[in-house]
Every structure is written in structure tokens, then in C-alpha cells.
mmCIF file of N, CA and C in Angstrom:
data_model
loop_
_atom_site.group_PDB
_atom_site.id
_atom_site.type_symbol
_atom_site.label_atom_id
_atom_site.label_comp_id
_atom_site.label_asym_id
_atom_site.label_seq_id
_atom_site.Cartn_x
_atom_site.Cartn_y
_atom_site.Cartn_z
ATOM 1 N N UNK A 11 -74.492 -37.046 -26.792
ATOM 2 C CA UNK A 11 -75.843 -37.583 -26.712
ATOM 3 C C UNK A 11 -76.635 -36.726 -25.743
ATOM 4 N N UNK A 12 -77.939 -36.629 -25.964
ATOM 5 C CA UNK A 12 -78.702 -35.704 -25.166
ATOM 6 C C UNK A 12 -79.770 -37.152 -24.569
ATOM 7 N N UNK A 13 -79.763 -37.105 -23.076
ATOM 8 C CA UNK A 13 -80.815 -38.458 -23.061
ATOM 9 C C UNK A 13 -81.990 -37.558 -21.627
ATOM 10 N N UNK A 14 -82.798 -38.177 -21.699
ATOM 11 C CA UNK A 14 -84.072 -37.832 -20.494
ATOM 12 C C UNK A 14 -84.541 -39.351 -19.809
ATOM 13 N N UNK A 15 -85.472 -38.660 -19.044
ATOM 14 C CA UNK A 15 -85.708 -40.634 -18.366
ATOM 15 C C UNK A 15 -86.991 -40.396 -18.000
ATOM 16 N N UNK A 16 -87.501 -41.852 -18.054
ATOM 17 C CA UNK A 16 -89.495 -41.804 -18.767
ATOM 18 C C UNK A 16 -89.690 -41.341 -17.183
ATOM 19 N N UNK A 17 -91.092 -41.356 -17.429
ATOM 20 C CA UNK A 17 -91.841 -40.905 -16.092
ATOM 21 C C UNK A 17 -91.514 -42.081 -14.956
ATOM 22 N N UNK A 18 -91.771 -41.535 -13.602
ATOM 23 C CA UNK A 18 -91.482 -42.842 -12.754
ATOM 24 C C UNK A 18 -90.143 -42.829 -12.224
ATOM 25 N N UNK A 19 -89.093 -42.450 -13.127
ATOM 26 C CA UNK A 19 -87.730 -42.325 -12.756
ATOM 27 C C UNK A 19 -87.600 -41.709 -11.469
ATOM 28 N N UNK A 20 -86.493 -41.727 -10.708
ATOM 29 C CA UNK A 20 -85.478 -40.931 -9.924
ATOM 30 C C UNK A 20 -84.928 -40.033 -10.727
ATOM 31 N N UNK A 21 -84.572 -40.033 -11.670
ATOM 32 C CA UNK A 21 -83.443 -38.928 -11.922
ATOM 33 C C UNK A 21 -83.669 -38.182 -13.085
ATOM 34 N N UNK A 22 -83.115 -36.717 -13.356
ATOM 35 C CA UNK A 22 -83.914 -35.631 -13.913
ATOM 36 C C UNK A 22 -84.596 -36.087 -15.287
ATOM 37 N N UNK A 23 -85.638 -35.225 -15.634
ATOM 38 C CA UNK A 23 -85.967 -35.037 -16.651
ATOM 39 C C UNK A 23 -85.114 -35.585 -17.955
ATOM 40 N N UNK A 24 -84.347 -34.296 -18.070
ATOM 41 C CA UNK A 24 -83.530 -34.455 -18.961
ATOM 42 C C UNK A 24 -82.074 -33.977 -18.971
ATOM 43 N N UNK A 25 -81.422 -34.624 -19.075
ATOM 44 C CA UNK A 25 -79.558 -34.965 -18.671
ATOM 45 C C UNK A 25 -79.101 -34.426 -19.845
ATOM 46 N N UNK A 26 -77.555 -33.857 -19.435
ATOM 47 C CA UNK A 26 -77.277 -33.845 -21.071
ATOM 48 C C UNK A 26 -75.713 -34.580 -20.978
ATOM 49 N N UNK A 27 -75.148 -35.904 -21.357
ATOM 50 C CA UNK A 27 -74.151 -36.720 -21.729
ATOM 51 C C UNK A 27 -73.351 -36.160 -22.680
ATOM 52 N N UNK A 28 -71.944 -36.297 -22.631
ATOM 53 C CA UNK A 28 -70.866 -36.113 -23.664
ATOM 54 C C UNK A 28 -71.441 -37.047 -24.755
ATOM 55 N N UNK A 29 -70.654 -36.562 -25.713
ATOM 56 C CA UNK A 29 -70.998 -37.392 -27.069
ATOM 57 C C UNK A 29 -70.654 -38.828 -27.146
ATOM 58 N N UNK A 30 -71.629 -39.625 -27.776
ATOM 59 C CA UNK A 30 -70.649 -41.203 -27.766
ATOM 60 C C UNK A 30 -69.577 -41.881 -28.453
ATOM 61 N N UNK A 31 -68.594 -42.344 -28.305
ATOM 62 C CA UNK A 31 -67.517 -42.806 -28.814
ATOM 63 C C UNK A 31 -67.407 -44.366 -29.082
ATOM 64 N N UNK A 32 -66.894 -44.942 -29.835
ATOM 65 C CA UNK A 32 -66.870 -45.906 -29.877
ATOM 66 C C UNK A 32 -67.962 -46.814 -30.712
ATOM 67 N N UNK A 33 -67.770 -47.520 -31.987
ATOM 68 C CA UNK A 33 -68.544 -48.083 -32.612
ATOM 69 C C UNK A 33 -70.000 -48.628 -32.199
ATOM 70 N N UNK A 34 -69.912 -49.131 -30.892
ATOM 71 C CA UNK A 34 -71.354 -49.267 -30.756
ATOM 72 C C UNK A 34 -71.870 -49.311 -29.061
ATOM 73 N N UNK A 35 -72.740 -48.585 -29.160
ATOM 74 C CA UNK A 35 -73.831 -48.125 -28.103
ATOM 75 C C UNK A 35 -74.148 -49.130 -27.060
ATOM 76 N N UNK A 36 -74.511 -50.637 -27.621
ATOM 77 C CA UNK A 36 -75.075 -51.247 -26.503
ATOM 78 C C UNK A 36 -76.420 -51.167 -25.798
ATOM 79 N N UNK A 37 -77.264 -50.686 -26.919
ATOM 80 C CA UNK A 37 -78.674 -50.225 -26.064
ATOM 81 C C UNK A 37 -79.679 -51.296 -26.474
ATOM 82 N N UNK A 38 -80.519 -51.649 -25.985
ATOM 83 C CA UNK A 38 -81.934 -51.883 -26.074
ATOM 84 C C UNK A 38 -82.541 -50.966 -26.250
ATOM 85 N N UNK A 39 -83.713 -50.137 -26.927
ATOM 86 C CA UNK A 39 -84.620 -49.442 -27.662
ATOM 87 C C UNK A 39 -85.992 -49.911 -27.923
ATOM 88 N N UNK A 40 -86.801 -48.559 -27.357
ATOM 89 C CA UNK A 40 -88.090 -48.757 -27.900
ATOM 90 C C UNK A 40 -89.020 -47.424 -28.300
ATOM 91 N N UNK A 41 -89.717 -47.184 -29.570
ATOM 92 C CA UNK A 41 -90.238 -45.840 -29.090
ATOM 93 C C UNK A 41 -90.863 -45.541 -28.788
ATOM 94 N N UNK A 42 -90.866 -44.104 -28.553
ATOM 95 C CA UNK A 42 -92.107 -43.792 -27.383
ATOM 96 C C UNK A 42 -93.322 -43.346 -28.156
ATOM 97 N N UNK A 43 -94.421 -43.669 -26.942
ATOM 98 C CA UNK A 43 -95.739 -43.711 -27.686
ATOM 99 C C UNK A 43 -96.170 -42.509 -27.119
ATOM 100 N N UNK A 44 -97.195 -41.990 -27.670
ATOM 101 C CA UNK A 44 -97.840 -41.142 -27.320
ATOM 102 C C UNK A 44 -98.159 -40.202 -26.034
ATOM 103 N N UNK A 45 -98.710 -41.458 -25.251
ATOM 104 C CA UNK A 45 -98.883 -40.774 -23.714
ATOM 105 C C UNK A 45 -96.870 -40.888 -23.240
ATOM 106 N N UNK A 46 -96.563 -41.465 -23.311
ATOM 107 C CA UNK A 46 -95.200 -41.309 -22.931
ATOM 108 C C UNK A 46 -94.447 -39.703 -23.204
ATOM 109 N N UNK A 47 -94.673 -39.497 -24.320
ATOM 110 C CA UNK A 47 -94.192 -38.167 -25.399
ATOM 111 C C UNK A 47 -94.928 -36.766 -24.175
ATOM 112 N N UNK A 48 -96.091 -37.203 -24.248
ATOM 113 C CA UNK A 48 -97.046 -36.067 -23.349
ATOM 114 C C UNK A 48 -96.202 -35.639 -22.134
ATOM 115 N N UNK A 49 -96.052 -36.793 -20.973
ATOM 116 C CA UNK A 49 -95.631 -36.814 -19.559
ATOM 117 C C UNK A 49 -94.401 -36.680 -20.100
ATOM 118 N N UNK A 50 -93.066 -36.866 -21.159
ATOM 119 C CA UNK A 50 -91.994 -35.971 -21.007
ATOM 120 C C UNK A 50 -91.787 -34.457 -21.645
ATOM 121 N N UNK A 51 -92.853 -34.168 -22.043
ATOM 122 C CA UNK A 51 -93.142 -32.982 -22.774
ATOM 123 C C UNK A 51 -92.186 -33.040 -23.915
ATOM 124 N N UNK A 52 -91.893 -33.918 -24.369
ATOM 125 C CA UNK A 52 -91.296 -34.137 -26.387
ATOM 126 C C UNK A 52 -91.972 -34.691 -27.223
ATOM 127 N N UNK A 53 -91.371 -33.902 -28.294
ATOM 128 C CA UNK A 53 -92.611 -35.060 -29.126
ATOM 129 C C UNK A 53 -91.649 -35.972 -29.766
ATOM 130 N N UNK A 54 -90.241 -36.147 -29.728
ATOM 131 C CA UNK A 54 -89.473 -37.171 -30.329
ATOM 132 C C UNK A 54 -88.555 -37.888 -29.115
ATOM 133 N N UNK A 55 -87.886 -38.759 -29.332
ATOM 134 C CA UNK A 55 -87.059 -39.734 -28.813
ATOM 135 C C UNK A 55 -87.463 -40.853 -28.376
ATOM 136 N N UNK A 56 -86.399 -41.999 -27.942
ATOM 137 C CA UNK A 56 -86.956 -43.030 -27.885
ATOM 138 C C UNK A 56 -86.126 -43.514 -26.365
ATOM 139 N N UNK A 57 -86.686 -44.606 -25.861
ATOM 140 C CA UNK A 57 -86.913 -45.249 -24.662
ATOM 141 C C UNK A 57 -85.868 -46.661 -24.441
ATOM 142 N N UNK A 58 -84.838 -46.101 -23.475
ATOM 143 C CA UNK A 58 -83.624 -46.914 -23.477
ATOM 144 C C UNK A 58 -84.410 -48.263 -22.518
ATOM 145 N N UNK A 59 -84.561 -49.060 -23.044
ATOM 146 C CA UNK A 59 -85.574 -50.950 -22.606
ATOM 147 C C UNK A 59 -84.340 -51.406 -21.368
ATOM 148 N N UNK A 60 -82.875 -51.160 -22.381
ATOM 149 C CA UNK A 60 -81.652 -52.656 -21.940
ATOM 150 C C UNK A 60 -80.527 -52.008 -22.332
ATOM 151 N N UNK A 61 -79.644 -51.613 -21.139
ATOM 152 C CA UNK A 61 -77.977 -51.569 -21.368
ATOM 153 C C UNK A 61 -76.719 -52.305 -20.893
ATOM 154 N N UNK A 62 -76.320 -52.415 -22.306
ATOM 155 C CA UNK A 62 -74.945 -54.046 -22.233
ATOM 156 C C UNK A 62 -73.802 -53.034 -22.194
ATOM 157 N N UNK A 63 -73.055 -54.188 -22.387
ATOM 158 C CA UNK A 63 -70.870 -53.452 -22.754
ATOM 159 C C UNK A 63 -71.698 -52.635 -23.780
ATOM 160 N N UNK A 64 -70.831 -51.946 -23.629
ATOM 161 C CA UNK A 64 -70.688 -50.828 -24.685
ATOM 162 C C UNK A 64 -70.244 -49.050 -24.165
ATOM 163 N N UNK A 65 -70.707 -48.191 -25.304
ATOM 164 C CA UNK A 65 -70.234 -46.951 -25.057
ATOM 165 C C UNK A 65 -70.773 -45.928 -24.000
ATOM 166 N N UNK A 66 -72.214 -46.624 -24.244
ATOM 167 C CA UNK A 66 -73.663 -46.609 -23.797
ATOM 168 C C UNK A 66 -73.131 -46.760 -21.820
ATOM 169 N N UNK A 67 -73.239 -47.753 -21.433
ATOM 170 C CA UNK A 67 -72.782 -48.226 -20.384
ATOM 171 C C UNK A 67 -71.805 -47.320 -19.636
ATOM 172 N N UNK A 68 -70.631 -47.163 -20.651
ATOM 173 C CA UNK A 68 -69.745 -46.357 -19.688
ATOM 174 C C UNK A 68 -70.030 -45.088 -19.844
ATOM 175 N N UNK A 69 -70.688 -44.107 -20.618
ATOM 176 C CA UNK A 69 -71.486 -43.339 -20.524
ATOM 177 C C UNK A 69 -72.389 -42.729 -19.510
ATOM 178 N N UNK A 70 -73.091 -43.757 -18.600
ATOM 179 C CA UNK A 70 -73.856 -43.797 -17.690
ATOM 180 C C UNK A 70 -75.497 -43.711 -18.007
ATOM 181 N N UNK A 71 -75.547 -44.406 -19.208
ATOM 182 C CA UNK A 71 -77.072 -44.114 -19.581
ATOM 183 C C UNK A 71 -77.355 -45.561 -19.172
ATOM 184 N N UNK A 72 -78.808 -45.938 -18.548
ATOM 185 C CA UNK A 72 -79.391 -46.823 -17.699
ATOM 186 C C UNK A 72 -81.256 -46.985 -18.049
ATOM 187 N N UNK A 73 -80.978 -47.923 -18.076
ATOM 188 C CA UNK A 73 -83.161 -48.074 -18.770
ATOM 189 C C UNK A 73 -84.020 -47.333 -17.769
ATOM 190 N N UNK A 74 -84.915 -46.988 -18.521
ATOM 191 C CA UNK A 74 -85.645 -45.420 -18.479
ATOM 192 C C UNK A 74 -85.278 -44.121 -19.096
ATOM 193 N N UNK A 75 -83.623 -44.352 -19.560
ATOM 194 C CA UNK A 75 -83.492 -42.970 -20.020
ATOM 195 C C UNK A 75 -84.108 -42.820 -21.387
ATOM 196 N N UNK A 76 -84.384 -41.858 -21.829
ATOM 197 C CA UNK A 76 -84.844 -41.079 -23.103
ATOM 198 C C UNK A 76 -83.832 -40.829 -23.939
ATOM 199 N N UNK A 77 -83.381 -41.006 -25.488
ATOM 200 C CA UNK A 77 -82.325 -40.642 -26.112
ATOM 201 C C UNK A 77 -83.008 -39.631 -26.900
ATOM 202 N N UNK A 78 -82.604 -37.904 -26.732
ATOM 203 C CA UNK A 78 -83.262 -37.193 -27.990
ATOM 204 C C UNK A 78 -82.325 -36.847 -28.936
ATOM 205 N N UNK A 79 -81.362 -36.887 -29.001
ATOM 206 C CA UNK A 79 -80.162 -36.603 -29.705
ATOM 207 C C UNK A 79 -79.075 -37.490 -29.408
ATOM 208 N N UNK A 80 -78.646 -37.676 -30.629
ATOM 209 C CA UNK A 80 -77.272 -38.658 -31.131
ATOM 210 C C UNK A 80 -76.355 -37.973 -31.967
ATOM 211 N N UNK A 81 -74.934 -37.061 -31.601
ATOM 212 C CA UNK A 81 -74.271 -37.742 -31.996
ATOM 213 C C UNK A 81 -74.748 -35.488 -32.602
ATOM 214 N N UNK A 82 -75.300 -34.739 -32.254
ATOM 215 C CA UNK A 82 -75.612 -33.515 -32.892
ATOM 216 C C UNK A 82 -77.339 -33.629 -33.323
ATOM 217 N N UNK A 83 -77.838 -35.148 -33.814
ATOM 218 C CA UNK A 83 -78.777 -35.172 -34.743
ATOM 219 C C UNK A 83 -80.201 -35.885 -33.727
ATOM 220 N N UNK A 84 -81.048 -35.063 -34.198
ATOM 221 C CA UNK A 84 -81.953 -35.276 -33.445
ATOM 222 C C UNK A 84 -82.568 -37.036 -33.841
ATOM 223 N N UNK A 85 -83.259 -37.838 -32.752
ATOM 224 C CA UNK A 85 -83.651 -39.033 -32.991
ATOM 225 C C UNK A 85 -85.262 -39.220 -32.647
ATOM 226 N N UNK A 86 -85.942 -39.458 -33.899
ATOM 227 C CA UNK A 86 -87.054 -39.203 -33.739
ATOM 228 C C UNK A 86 -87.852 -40.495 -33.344
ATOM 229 N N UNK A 87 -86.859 -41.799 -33.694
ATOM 230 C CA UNK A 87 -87.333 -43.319 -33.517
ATOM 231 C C UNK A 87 -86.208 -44.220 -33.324
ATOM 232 N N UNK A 88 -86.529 -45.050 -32.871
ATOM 233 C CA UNK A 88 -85.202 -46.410 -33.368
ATOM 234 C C UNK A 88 -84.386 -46.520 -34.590
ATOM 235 N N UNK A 89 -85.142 -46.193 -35.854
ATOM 236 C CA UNK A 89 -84.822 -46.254 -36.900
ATOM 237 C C UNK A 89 -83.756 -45.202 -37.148
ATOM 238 N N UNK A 90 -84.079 -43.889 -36.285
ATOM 239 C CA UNK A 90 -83.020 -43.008 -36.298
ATOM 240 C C UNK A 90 -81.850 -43.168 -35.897
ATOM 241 N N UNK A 91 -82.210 -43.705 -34.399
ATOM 242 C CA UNK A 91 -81.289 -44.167 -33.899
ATOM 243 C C UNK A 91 -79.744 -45.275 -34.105
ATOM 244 N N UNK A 92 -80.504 -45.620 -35.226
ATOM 245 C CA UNK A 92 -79.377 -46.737 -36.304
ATOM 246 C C UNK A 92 -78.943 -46.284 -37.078
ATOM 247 N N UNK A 93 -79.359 -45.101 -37.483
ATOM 248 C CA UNK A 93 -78.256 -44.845 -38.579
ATOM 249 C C UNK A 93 -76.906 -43.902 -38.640
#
């Protein structure tokens, strides 16, 4: 997984995470709008809201981060993000 973290954060830009394992993620999701896209300089990914159990969690991804890639494949929305 490739993740970043919205503006406002502590911690970098953009991180880059081992790949995720394990059937499911555990995230809350939202995507990003416009001015959001600007201030991280992407024009795709989406906006980690809420993280539960999951792969996600032990991973170390935490709300604010940015998900731009899943898995090799770029994620342009939530919708991407599910499949």
C-alpha cells in the first residue's frame, strides 16, 4: 500500500507501507475533494476517516492518512478501493 496524510498532520507527506495482507483492511474512507487533492499535490486517493482490527491497523495506517495505491493498483476513490 502506498498511503500520505491530509494536510494538518504530523507525519510525512507521503509514506510508503508494505503491501496488505489479510482479507480485510478495516478502514473507514472518504474521498478527497478538490481543495484537499491541491494541498497534497495528487490528483487521486482517498482519505482514511476510521481505523478498526484489521490489516490496516497492524500496518500502522491511522486517520488522516491518504491511500494512493492498493495492493500495485492505483486508487482513485472508495469505489476503487473495494474492489
Amino acid at each position: 500500500a502506498k498511503i500520505g496524510t491530509a494536510p494538518g498532520s504530523d507525519a510525512p507527506a507521503l509514506a510508503e507501507a508494505g503491501p496488505a495482507k489479510g482479507g480485510r483492511l478495516g478502514l473507514g474512507v472518504a474521498d478527497l475533494d478538490a481543495r484537499q487533492k491541491a494541498e497534497l499535490g495528487v490528483d487521486h486517493g482517498v482519505l482514511v476517516r476510521q481505523v478498526g482490527p484489521g490489516a490496516a491497523a497492524k500496518a500502522g495506517v491511522q486517520p488522516g492518512d491518504v491511500i494512493l495505491q492498493l495492493g500495485g493498483k492505483r486508487v482513485d476513490d472508495t469505489a476503487a478501493l473495494r474492489e
